[in-house]
Amino acid sequence: MMSGSKWEDLNMDCLVNVLTRVGIESLLLGAPFVCQSWYKASLHPSCWQIINFQKIERGPLSWYFSDGITTEFIKSIINRSRGNATEVWLPDDCTEEALRYIADECPALKALRLSDNLCYRYFPVIPELISKWKNLELLRLGRLSDMEKVFEEINCHCKNFYWLCAFGANIERDTASAIVTFLPNIKYLYMRNANIDRESLEMILQGCKELVLLDARDCVGYECDDQLLKLASHISNFQHEGSSLFGDDDEWEHLSPDSFDGILSE
């Protein structure tokens, strides 16, 4: 900044552009306290297109939410986006009320990350809400079985969907069949640490011809061989290392929540 210039004199469009890159913690704890102009800029909807509540759970604000992130707080943050939020990472203690509020108030949502706990707790509700996210492109579900209804709703309502993360899921044959049937054009499929047998994997390899990346590392239920590699030859990035017929009961002890950080940005 030129000598004599003041922070509050910075062009508002430029300031908003900068604040869109700083993350939710800085938007809450830093920028609003610099000056009036920064406070005003920090409230611009463009700054709240990416909302990562999980960073709040593990960041400087975690002490404030020692009893959990409240529904009222989630609503207040979602309101700042004014319907422009495109990516939301939900906290583990998100209530059904907050989840439904996000479905109603975030019609532009393109990417959604649900923790394992949320998936288990609200799984009957999730297929119902998918219909409200017609722009959804990316979804992280977690370790689940019986995902067929979710895939069916995605097929019906999310025409631009191309990216699914199902780390540690149980990919049974019905699930693999649903992926092929309802997500035949999927391009990125992450199912590391999944339980998947050879027949189910072959079904996906044969049915999803648009795959660019398939992460099937450290899975239990199959071992890669030349035949599988041939079936996967159309995939530019097929990751299969560490997979075996039988698993190690202790493998999940070595994984932390940070193991999944950044996956939505790939």
Short mmCIF file of N, CA and C in Angstrom, two decimals, residues 4-178:
data_model
loop_
_atom_site.label_atom_id
_atom_site.label_comp_id
_atom_site.label_asym_id
_atom_site.label_seq_id
_atom_site.Cartn_x
_atom_site.Cartn_y
_atom_site.Cartn_z
N GLY A 4 0.99 6.82 3.16
CA GLY A 4 -0.08 7.76 3.43
C GLY A 4 -1.47 7.19 3.24
N SER A 5 -1.57 6.04 2.57
CA SER A 5 -2.87 5.42 2.37
C SER A 5 -3.32 4.74 3.65
N LYS A 6 -4.63 4.60 3.78
CA LYS A 6 -5.21 3.98 4.96
C LYS A 6 -5.93 2.69 4.57
N TRP A 7 -5.93 1.74 5.49
CA TRP A 7 -6.60 0.48 5.23
C TRP A 7 -8.06 0.69 4.87
N GLU A 8 -8.70 1.64 5.55
CA GLU A 8 -10.13 1.84 5.28
C GLU A 8 -10.40 2.45 3.91
N ASP A 9 -9.33 2.94 3.25
CA ASP A 9 -9.50 3.53 1.92
C ASP A 9 -9.32 2.52 0.80
N LEU A 10 -8.98 1.27 1.14
CA LEU A 10 -8.79 0.24 0.13
C LEU A 10 -10.10 0.01 -0.61
N ASN A 11 -10.03 -0.08 -1.93
CA ASN A 11 -11.21 -0.31 -2.75
C ASN A 11 -11.99 -1.50 -2.22
N MET A 12 -13.32 -1.33 -2.06
CA MET A 12 -14.15 -2.37 -1.44
C MET A 12 -14.13 -3.66 -2.23
N ASP A 13 -14.18 -3.59 -3.55
CA ASP A 13 -14.16 -4.80 -4.37
C ASP A 13 -12.86 -5.58 -4.19
N CYS A 14 -11.76 -4.84 -4.10
CA CYS A 14 -10.46 -5.49 -3.89
C CYS A 14 -10.40 -6.13 -2.50
N LEU A 15 -10.93 -5.44 -1.52
CA LEU A 15 -10.91 -5.95 -0.16
C LEU A 15 -11.76 -7.21 -0.04
N VAL A 16 -12.93 -7.19 -0.64
CA VAL A 16 -13.79 -8.37 -0.62
C VAL A 16 -13.10 -9.54 -1.29
N ASN A 17 -12.42 -9.25 -2.41
CA ASN A 17 -11.70 -10.31 -3.13
C ASN A 17 -10.64 -10.95 -2.26
N VAL A 18 -9.95 -10.14 -1.46
CA VAL A 18 -8.93 -10.66 -0.55
C VAL A 18 -9.57 -11.50 0.55
N LEU A 19 -10.66 -11.02 1.12
CA LEU A 19 -11.27 -11.70 2.25
C LEU A 19 -11.95 -13.01 1.85
N THR A 20 -12.26 -13.17 0.58
CA THR A 20 -12.83 -14.45 0.14
C THR A 20 -11.83 -15.59 0.27
N ARG A 21 -10.56 -15.26 0.47
CA ARG A 21 -9.50 -16.27 0.50
C ARG A 21 -8.97 -16.58 1.89
N VAL A 22 -9.47 -15.90 2.92
CA VAL A 22 -8.81 -16.01 4.22
C VAL A 22 -9.37 -17.11 5.12
N GLY A 23 -10.57 -17.58 4.85
CA GLY A 23 -11.13 -18.64 5.68
C GLY A 23 -12.03 -18.11 6.78
N ILE A 24 -12.84 -19.01 7.31
CA ILE A 24 -13.90 -18.62 8.25
C ILE A 24 -13.35 -18.07 9.56
N GLU A 25 -12.20 -18.58 10.04
CA GLU A 25 -11.66 -18.10 11.31
C GLU A 25 -11.25 -16.64 11.21
N SER A 26 -10.56 -16.27 10.13
CA SER A 26 -10.14 -14.88 9.95
C SER A 26 -11.34 -13.96 9.74
N LEU A 27 -12.36 -14.47 9.07
CA LEU A 27 -13.55 -13.65 8.85
C LEU A 27 -14.28 -13.36 10.15
N LEU A 28 -14.15 -14.25 11.12
CA LEU A 28 -14.83 -14.07 12.39
C LEU A 28 -13.95 -13.39 13.44
N LEU A 29 -12.65 -13.69 13.43
CA LEU A 29 -11.77 -13.23 14.52
C LEU A 29 -10.83 -12.10 14.13
N GLY A 30 -10.60 -11.91 12.83
CA GLY A 30 -9.60 -10.94 12.41
C GLY A 30 -10.13 -9.75 11.65
N ALA A 31 -10.58 -9.99 10.44
CA ALA A 31 -10.97 -8.90 9.53
C ALA A 31 -11.98 -7.92 10.12
N PRO A 32 -13.02 -8.36 10.83
CA PRO A 32 -14.03 -7.40 11.30
C PRO A 32 -13.49 -6.37 12.28
N PHE A 33 -12.32 -6.66 12.87
CA PHE A 33 -11.80 -5.78 13.93
C PHE A 33 -10.69 -4.84 13.44
N VAL A 34 -10.39 -4.89 12.13
CA VAL A 34 -9.36 -4.00 11.59
C VAL A 34 -9.87 -2.57 11.53
N CYS A 35 -11.04 -2.40 10.91
CA CYS A 35 -11.65 -1.08 10.79
C CYS A 35 -13.07 -1.27 10.29
N GLN A 36 -13.81 -0.20 10.18
CA GLN A 36 -15.20 -0.28 9.76
C GLN A 36 -15.34 -0.82 8.35
N SER A 37 -14.43 -0.43 7.47
CA SER A 37 -14.49 -0.90 6.08
C SER A 37 -14.27 -2.41 6.00
N TRP A 38 -13.32 -2.90 6.79
CA TRP A 38 -13.06 -4.34 6.79
C TRP A 38 -14.23 -5.10 7.38
N TYR A 39 -14.85 -4.53 8.40
CA TYR A 39 -16.03 -5.16 8.98
C TYR A 39 -17.14 -5.29 7.94
N LYS A 40 -17.36 -4.21 7.22
CA LYS A 40 -18.38 -4.20 6.18
C LYS A 40 -18.06 -5.22 5.09
N ALA A 41 -16.80 -5.26 4.68
CA ALA A 41 -16.39 -6.20 3.64
C ALA A 41 -16.53 -7.64 4.10
N SER A 42 -16.27 -7.90 5.39
CA SER A 42 -16.33 -9.26 5.90
C SER A 42 -17.75 -9.82 5.90
N LEU A 43 -18.74 -8.95 5.76
CA LEU A 43 -20.14 -9.39 5.72
C LEU A 43 -20.64 -9.61 4.30
N HIS A 44 -19.79 -9.35 3.32
CA HIS A 44 -20.23 -9.51 1.93
C HIS A 44 -20.49 -10.99 1.65
N PRO A 45 -21.59 -11.32 0.97
CA PRO A 45 -21.92 -12.73 0.69
C PRO A 45 -20.81 -13.51 -0.01
N SER A 46 -20.01 -12.82 -0.81
CA SER A 46 -18.93 -13.50 -1.53
C SER A 46 -17.90 -14.12 -0.58
N CYS A 47 -17.79 -13.55 0.61
CA CYS A 47 -16.83 -14.07 1.59
C CYS A 47 -17.31 -15.35 2.25
N TRP A 48 -18.57 -15.68 2.04
CA TRP A 48 -19.18 -16.82 2.74
C TRP A 48 -19.67 -17.88 1.76
N GLN A 49 -18.99 -17.99 0.65
CA GLN A 49 -19.35 -19.04 -0.30
C GLN A 49 -18.81 -20.40 0.14
N ILE A 50 -17.66 -20.41 0.81
CA ILE A 50 -17.09 -21.64 1.36
C ILE A 50 -17.16 -21.53 2.88
N ILE A 51 -17.93 -22.43 3.49
CA ILE A 51 -18.16 -22.39 4.94
C ILE A 51 -17.72 -23.72 5.54
N ASN A 52 -16.65 -23.67 6.32
CA ASN A 52 -16.09 -24.89 6.90
C ASN A 52 -16.26 -24.86 8.41
N PHE A 53 -17.36 -25.43 8.89
CA PHE A 53 -17.62 -25.47 10.32
C PHE A 53 -16.65 -26.41 11.04
N GLN A 54 -16.08 -27.36 10.32
CA GLN A 54 -15.16 -28.30 10.96
C GLN A 54 -13.87 -27.61 11.38
N LYS A 55 -13.48 -26.56 10.67
CA LYS A 55 -12.31 -25.80 11.10
C LYS A 55 -12.59 -25.08 12.41
N ILE A 56 -13.84 -24.66 12.60
CA ILE A 56 -14.19 -24.03 13.86
C ILE A 56 -14.08 -25.03 15.00
N GLU A 57 -14.50 -26.28 14.74
CA GLU A 57 -14.44 -27.31 15.78
C GLU A 57 -13.02 -27.58 16.24
N ARG A 58 -12.04 -27.40 15.32
CA ARG A 58 -10.66 -27.75 15.66
C ARG A 58 -9.75 -26.52 15.74
N GLY A 59 -10.31 -25.33 15.53
CA GLY A 59 -9.50 -24.11 15.48
C GLY A 59 -9.59 -23.28 16.75
N PRO A 60 -9.17 -21.99 16.66
CA PRO A 60 -9.14 -21.10 17.82
C PRO A 60 -10.49 -20.90 18.49
N LEU A 61 -11.59 -21.10 17.74
CA LEU A 61 -12.91 -20.89 18.31
C LEU A 61 -13.46 -22.12 19.02
N SER A 62 -12.71 -23.22 19.01
CA SER A 62 -13.22 -24.46 19.58
C SER A 62 -13.56 -24.32 21.07
N TRP A 63 -12.76 -23.49 21.79
CA TRP A 63 -13.01 -23.30 23.22
C TRP A 63 -14.39 -22.68 23.46
N TYR A 64 -14.82 -21.83 22.53
CA TYR A 64 -16.10 -21.14 22.68
C TYR A 64 -17.27 -22.10 22.48
N PHE A 65 -17.03 -23.14 21.67
CA PHE A 65 -18.09 -24.10 21.39
C PHE A 65 -17.76 -25.45 22.03
N SER A 66 -17.31 -25.42 23.26
CA SER A 66 -16.94 -26.65 23.97
C SER A 66 -18.13 -27.58 24.14
N ASP A 67 -19.34 -27.02 24.14
CA ASP A 67 -20.55 -27.83 24.24
C ASP A 67 -21.18 -28.11 22.89
N GLY A 68 -20.46 -27.75 21.82
CA GLY A 68 -20.97 -28.00 20.48
C GLY A 68 -21.38 -26.71 19.77
N ILE A 69 -21.26 -26.73 18.46
CA ILE A 69 -21.68 -25.58 17.65
C ILE A 69 -23.20 -25.55 17.60
N THR A 70 -23.77 -24.45 18.01
CA THR A 70 -25.22 -24.37 18.15
C THR A 70 -25.92 -24.20 16.80
N THR A 71 -27.18 -24.59 16.77
CA THR A 71 -27.99 -24.41 15.57
C THR A 71 -28.11 -22.93 15.23
N GLU A 72 -28.24 -22.10 16.23
CA GLU A 72 -28.37 -20.65 16.00
C GLU A 72 -27.12 -20.09 15.33
N PHE A 73 -25.95 -20.55 15.78
CA PHE A 73 -24.71 -20.07 15.17
C PHE A 73 -24.61 -20.53 13.71
N ILE A 74 -24.94 -21.79 13.45
CA ILE A 74 -24.90 -22.30 12.08
C ILE A 74 -25.83 -21.47 11.20
N LYS A 75 -27.02 -21.19 11.67
CA LYS A 75 -27.97 -20.40 10.89
C LYS A 75 -27.43 -19.01 10.62
N SER A 76 -26.81 -18.39 11.63
CA SER A 76 -26.30 -17.03 11.46
C SER A 76 -25.20 -16.97 10.41
N ILE A 77 -24.35 -18.00 10.38
CA ILE A 77 -23.28 -18.03 9.38
C ILE A 77 -23.84 -18.30 7.99
N ILE A 78 -24.77 -19.23 7.90
CA ILE A 78 -25.41 -19.52 6.61
C ILE A 78 -26.11 -18.28 6.08
N ASN A 79 -26.73 -17.51 6.94
CA ASN A 79 -27.44 -16.29 6.52
C ASN A 79 -26.49 -15.28 5.88
N ARG A 80 -25.23 -15.29 6.30
CA ARG A 80 -24.28 -14.34 5.73
C ARG A 80 -24.03 -14.61 4.24
N SER A 81 -24.24 -15.84 3.83
CA SER A 81 -24.00 -16.16 2.41
C SER A 81 -25.14 -15.68 1.52
N ARG A 82 -26.29 -15.41 2.11
CA ARG A 82 -27.47 -14.93 1.38
C ARG A 82 -27.78 -15.84 0.17
N GLY A 83 -27.68 -17.12 0.41
CA GLY A 83 -28.03 -18.07 -0.64
C GLY A 83 -26.92 -18.36 -1.62
N ASN A 84 -25.72 -17.81 -1.39
CA ASN A 84 -24.61 -17.96 -2.33
C ASN A 84 -23.59 -19.01 -1.93
N ALA A 85 -23.79 -19.69 -0.81
CA ALA A 85 -22.82 -20.69 -0.36
C ALA A 85 -22.72 -21.82 -1.39
N THR A 86 -21.50 -22.14 -1.77
CA THR A 86 -21.27 -23.20 -2.75
C THR A 86 -20.61 -24.43 -2.14
N GLU A 87 -20.01 -24.29 -0.95
CA GLU A 87 -19.33 -25.41 -0.30
C GLU A 87 -19.53 -25.31 1.20
N VAL A 88 -20.03 -26.38 1.81
CA VAL A 88 -20.28 -26.40 3.25
C VAL A 88 -19.71 -27.68 3.84
N TRP A 89 -18.91 -27.51 4.90
CA TRP A 89 -18.40 -28.64 5.70
C TRP A 89 -19.12 -28.60 7.02
N LEU A 90 -19.96 -29.58 7.28
CA LEU A 90 -20.81 -29.55 8.47
C LEU A 90 -20.08 -30.07 9.70
N PRO A 91 -20.41 -29.51 10.88
CA PRO A 91 -19.78 -29.98 12.13
C PRO A 91 -20.41 -31.29 12.58
N ASP A 92 -19.70 -32.02 13.41
CA ASP A 92 -20.18 -33.32 13.89
C ASP A 92 -21.49 -33.20 14.66
N ASP A 93 -21.69 -32.08 15.36
CA ASP A 93 -22.87 -31.95 16.21
C ASP A 93 -23.99 -31.15 15.54
N CYS A 94 -23.97 -31.07 14.23
CA CYS A 94 -25.02 -30.38 13.50
C CYS A 94 -26.37 -31.05 13.77
N THR A 95 -27.38 -30.25 14.07
CA THR A 95 -28.70 -30.80 14.33
C THR A 95 -29.48 -31.01 13.04
N GLU A 96 -30.53 -31.79 13.11
CA GLU A 96 -31.37 -31.97 11.92
C GLU A 96 -32.00 -30.64 11.50
N GLU A 97 -32.35 -29.82 12.47
CA GLU A 97 -32.91 -28.50 12.16
C GLU A 97 -31.93 -27.68 11.33
N ALA A 98 -30.66 -27.68 11.74
CA ALA A 98 -29.64 -26.92 11.01
C ALA A 98 -29.41 -27.51 9.62
N LEU A 99 -29.42 -28.84 9.53
CA LEU A 99 -29.23 -29.49 8.24
C LEU A 99 -30.35 -29.13 7.27
N ARG A 100 -31.57 -29.13 7.76
CA ARG A 100 -32.70 -28.76 6.91
C ARG A 100 -32.65 -27.27 6.55
N TYR A 101 -32.16 -26.45 7.46
CA TYR A 101 -32.04 -25.01 7.18
C TYR A 101 -31.04 -24.78 6.05
N ILE A 102 -29.93 -25.51 6.08
CA ILE A 102 -28.93 -25.40 5.03
C ILE A 102 -29.51 -25.83 3.69
N ALA A 103 -30.31 -26.88 3.70
CA ALA A 103 -30.94 -27.35 2.46
C ALA A 103 -31.85 -26.27 1.87
N ASP A 104 -32.55 -25.54 2.74
CA ASP A 104 -33.48 -24.51 2.27
C ASP A 104 -32.77 -23.23 1.85
N GLU A 105 -31.68 -22.91 2.56
CA GLU A 105 -31.05 -21.60 2.36
C GLU A 105 -29.80 -21.63 1.49
N CYS A 106 -29.41 -22.80 1.02
CA CYS A 106 -28.20 -22.90 0.18
C CYS A 106 -28.51 -23.58 -1.15
N PRO A 107 -29.35 -22.96 -1.96
CA PRO A 107 -29.72 -23.59 -3.24
C PRO A 107 -28.56 -23.67 -4.24
N ALA A 108 -27.52 -22.86 -4.03
CA ALA A 108 -26.38 -22.85 -4.95
C ALA A 108 -25.30 -23.85 -4.56
N LEU A 109 -25.56 -24.67 -3.53
CA LEU A 109 -24.53 -25.56 -3.01
C LEU A 109 -24.01 -26.53 -4.07
N LYS A 110 -22.67 -26.58 -4.17
CA LYS A 110 -22.02 -27.50 -5.11
C LYS A 110 -21.26 -28.61 -4.41
N ALA A 111 -20.80 -28.36 -3.19
CA ALA A 111 -20.00 -29.35 -2.48
C ALA A 111 -20.46 -29.44 -1.03
N LEU A 112 -20.66 -30.68 -0.56
CA LEU A 112 -21.13 -30.90 0.80
C LEU A 112 -20.30 -32.00 1.44
N ARG A 113 -19.78 -31.72 2.63
CA ARG A 113 -19.01 -32.73 3.37
C ARG A 113 -19.74 -33.06 4.65
N LEU A 114 -20.16 -34.32 4.79
CA LEU A 114 -20.83 -34.81 5.97
C LEU A 114 -19.90 -35.73 6.73
N SER A 115 -19.79 -35.53 8.03
CA SER A 115 -18.96 -36.41 8.84
C SER A 115 -19.62 -37.77 8.98
N ASP A 116 -18.85 -38.76 9.42
CA ASP A 116 -19.41 -40.09 9.63
C ASP A 116 -20.58 -40.05 10.62
N ASN A 117 -20.42 -39.28 11.70
CA ASN A 117 -21.46 -39.21 12.72
C ASN A 117 -22.76 -38.66 12.15
N LEU A 118 -22.66 -37.63 11.33
CA LEU A 118 -23.86 -37.04 10.74
C LEU A 118 -24.54 -38.00 9.78
N CYS A 119 -23.74 -38.72 9.02
CA CYS A 119 -24.30 -39.69 8.08
C CYS A 119 -25.10 -40.75 8.80
N TYR A 120 -24.56 -41.26 9.89
CA TYR A 120 -25.26 -42.28 10.65
C TYR A 120 -26.53 -41.72 11.30
N ARG A 121 -26.41 -40.51 11.82
CA ARG A 121 -27.52 -39.94 12.59
C ARG A 121 -28.71 -39.54 11.71
N TYR A 122 -28.39 -38.96 10.53
CA TYR A 122 -29.46 -38.39 9.70
C TYR A 122 -29.58 -39.04 8.33
N PHE A 123 -29.05 -40.24 8.21
CA PHE A 123 -29.05 -40.86 6.90
C PHE A 123 -30.44 -40.96 6.28
N PRO A 124 -31.52 -41.25 7.03
CA PRO A 124 -32.85 -41.29 6.41
C PRO A 124 -33.28 -39.94 5.84
N VAL A 125 -32.71 -38.85 6.36
CA VAL A 125 -33.11 -37.51 5.94
C VAL A 125 -32.35 -37.05 4.70
N ILE A 126 -31.11 -37.51 4.55
CA ILE A 126 -30.23 -37.00 3.50
C ILE A 126 -30.81 -37.17 2.10
N PRO A 127 -31.34 -38.34 1.73
CA PRO A 127 -31.91 -38.45 0.37
C PRO A 127 -33.01 -37.43 0.11
N GLU A 128 -33.82 -37.15 1.13
CA GLU A 128 -34.89 -36.17 0.98
C GLU A 128 -34.34 -34.78 0.66
N LEU A 129 -33.21 -34.42 1.26
CA LEU A 129 -32.65 -33.08 1.10
C LEU A 129 -31.90 -32.92 -0.21
N ILE A 130 -31.41 -34.02 -0.78
CA ILE A 130 -30.63 -33.95 -2.01
C ILE A 130 -31.39 -33.22 -3.10
N SER A 131 -32.70 -33.39 -3.15
CA SER A 131 -33.51 -32.77 -4.21
C SER A 131 -33.45 -31.25 -4.19
N LYS A 132 -33.05 -30.68 -3.05
CA LYS A 132 -32.98 -29.22 -2.94
C LYS A 132 -31.63 -28.67 -3.40
N TRP A 133 -30.67 -29.56 -3.60
CA TRP A 133 -29.33 -29.13 -4.03
C TRP A 133 -29.12 -29.53 -5.49
N LYS A 134 -29.81 -28.87 -6.37
CA LYS A 134 -29.77 -29.25 -7.79
C LYS A 134 -28.43 -28.94 -8.45
N ASN A 135 -27.62 -28.09 -7.80
CA ASN A 135 -26.30 -27.76 -8.34
C ASN A 135 -25.19 -28.61 -7.74
N LEU A 136 -25.55 -29.59 -6.92
CA LEU A 136 -24.56 -30.39 -6.22
C LEU A 136 -23.65 -31.14 -7.20
N GLU A 137 -22.35 -31.00 -6.98
CA GLU A 137 -21.35 -31.65 -7.83
C GLU A 137 -20.47 -32.61 -7.04
N LEU A 138 -20.24 -32.31 -5.76
CA LEU A 138 -19.33 -33.09 -4.93
C LEU A 138 -20.01 -33.44 -3.61
N LEU A 139 -19.82 -34.69 -3.17
CA LEU A 139 -20.41 -35.13 -1.91
C LEU A 139 -19.46 -36.07 -1.19
N ARG A 140 -19.22 -35.80 0.09
CA ARG A 140 -18.42 -36.68 0.94
C ARG A 140 -19.38 -37.31 1.96
N LEU A 141 -19.55 -38.64 1.89
CA LEU A 141 -20.52 -39.33 2.72
C LEU A 141 -19.92 -40.04 3.92
N GLY A 142 -18.78 -40.66 3.78
CA GLY A 142 -18.21 -41.37 4.91
C GLY A 142 -18.50 -42.85 4.90
N ARG A 143 -18.28 -43.49 6.07
CA ARG A 143 -18.38 -44.94 6.18
C ARG A 143 -19.83 -45.37 6.33
N LEU A 144 -20.46 -45.70 5.23
CA LEU A 144 -21.86 -46.05 5.25
C LEU A 144 -22.17 -47.25 4.37
N SER A 145 -23.26 -47.90 4.69
CA SER A 145 -23.84 -48.89 3.82
C SER A 145 -25.18 -48.34 3.31
N ASP A 146 -25.79 -49.05 2.38
CA ASP A 146 -27.14 -48.70 1.91
C ASP A 146 -27.22 -47.26 1.39
N MET A 147 -26.34 -46.92 0.46
CA MET A 147 -26.32 -45.57 -0.09
C MET A 147 -27.15 -45.44 -1.36
N GLU A 148 -27.84 -46.52 -1.73
CA GLU A 148 -28.52 -46.56 -3.03
C GLU A 148 -29.53 -45.42 -3.21
N LYS A 149 -30.29 -45.11 -2.15
CA LYS A 149 -31.30 -44.07 -2.25
C LYS A 149 -30.68 -42.70 -2.49
N VAL A 150 -29.54 -42.45 -1.86
CA VAL A 150 -28.83 -41.19 -2.09
C VAL A 150 -28.42 -41.07 -3.55
N PHE A 151 -27.86 -42.15 -4.10
CA PHE A 151 -27.43 -42.12 -5.50
C PHE A 151 -28.60 -41.92 -6.45
N GLU A 152 -29.73 -42.53 -6.12
CA GLU A 152 -30.91 -42.37 -6.96
C GLU A 152 -31.38 -40.93 -6.98
N GLU A 153 -31.37 -40.28 -5.81
CA GLU A 153 -31.78 -38.87 -5.73
C GLU A 153 -30.80 -37.97 -6.48
N ILE A 154 -29.51 -38.28 -6.38
CA ILE A 154 -28.50 -37.51 -7.12
C ILE A 154 -28.76 -37.63 -8.61
N ASN A 155 -29.05 -38.82 -9.06
CA ASN A 155 -29.32 -39.05 -10.48
C ASN A 155 -30.52 -38.24 -10.96
N CYS A 156 -31.53 -38.11 -10.10
CA CYS A 156 -32.75 -37.40 -10.48
C CYS A 156 -32.59 -35.89 -10.46
N HIS A 157 -31.79 -35.38 -9.52
CA HIS A 157 -31.81 -33.93 -9.27
C HIS A 157 -30.49 -33.21 -9.50
N CYS A 158 -29.37 -33.92 -9.56
CA CYS A 158 -28.06 -33.25 -9.61
C CYS A 158 -27.36 -33.62 -10.92
N LYS A 159 -27.70 -32.92 -11.95
CA LYS A 159 -27.23 -33.28 -13.28
C LYS A 159 -25.75 -33.00 -13.51
N ASN A 160 -25.13 -32.19 -12.66
CA ASN A 160 -23.71 -31.87 -12.83
C ASN A 160 -22.82 -32.65 -11.86
N PHE A 161 -23.38 -33.63 -11.18
CA PHE A 161 -22.63 -34.38 -10.17
C PHE A 161 -21.54 -35.23 -10.82
N TYR A 162 -20.30 -35.13 -10.26
CA TYR A 162 -19.20 -35.89 -10.86
C TYR A 162 -18.18 -36.41 -9.84
N TRP A 163 -18.38 -36.16 -8.54
CA TRP A 163 -17.33 -36.42 -7.54
C TRP A 163 -17.97 -36.98 -6.28
N LEU A 164 -17.55 -38.18 -5.88
CA LEU A 164 -18.08 -38.81 -4.68
C LEU A 164 -16.94 -39.33 -3.82
N CYS A 165 -17.00 -39.01 -2.53
CA CYS A 165 -16.05 -39.53 -1.57
C CYS A 165 -16.81 -40.40 -0.57
N ALA A 166 -16.43 -41.66 -0.49
CA ALA A 166 -17.07 -42.60 0.43
C ALA A 166 -15.98 -43.38 1.15
N PHE A 167 -15.08 -42.68 1.81
CA PHE A 167 -13.99 -43.31 2.54
C PHE A 167 -14.53 -44.31 3.56
N GLY A 168 -14.00 -45.51 3.55
CA GLY A 168 -14.34 -46.49 4.56
C GLY A 168 -15.74 -47.07 4.44
N ALA A 169 -16.40 -46.84 3.32
CA ALA A 169 -17.78 -47.32 3.16
C ALA A 169 -17.83 -48.83 2.91
N ASN A 170 -18.99 -49.40 3.12
CA ASN A 170 -19.23 -50.78 2.73
C ASN A 170 -19.82 -50.78 1.33
N ILE A 171 -18.97 -51.07 0.34
CA ILE A 171 -19.42 -51.07 -1.04
C ILE A 171 -19.83 -52.50 -1.39
N GLU A 172 -21.05 -52.86 -1.02
CA GLU A 172 -21.56 -54.18 -1.33
C GLU A 172 -22.05 -54.20 -2.78
N ARG A 173 -22.49 -55.34 -3.25
CA ARG A 173 -22.82 -55.46 -4.67
C ARG A 173 -24.02 -54.61 -5.05
N ASP A 174 -24.99 -54.48 -4.13
CA ASP A 174 -26.12 -53.60 -4.41
C ASP A 174 -25.66 -52.15 -4.52
N THR A 175 -24.71 -51.77 -3.68
CA THR A 175 -24.18 -50.41 -3.72
C THR A 175 -23.40 -50.17 -5.00
N ALA A 176 -22.54 -51.12 -5.37
CA ALA A 176 -21.78 -51.00 -6.62
C ALA A 176 -22.72 -50.91 -7.81
N SER A 177 -23.77 -51.71 -7.79
CA SER A 177 -24.75 -51.67 -8.88
C SER A 177 -25.44 -50.32 -8.95
N ALA A 178 -25.73 -49.73 -7.77
CA ALA A 178 -26.38 -48.42 -7.73
C ALA A 178 -25.45 -47.33 -8.26
#
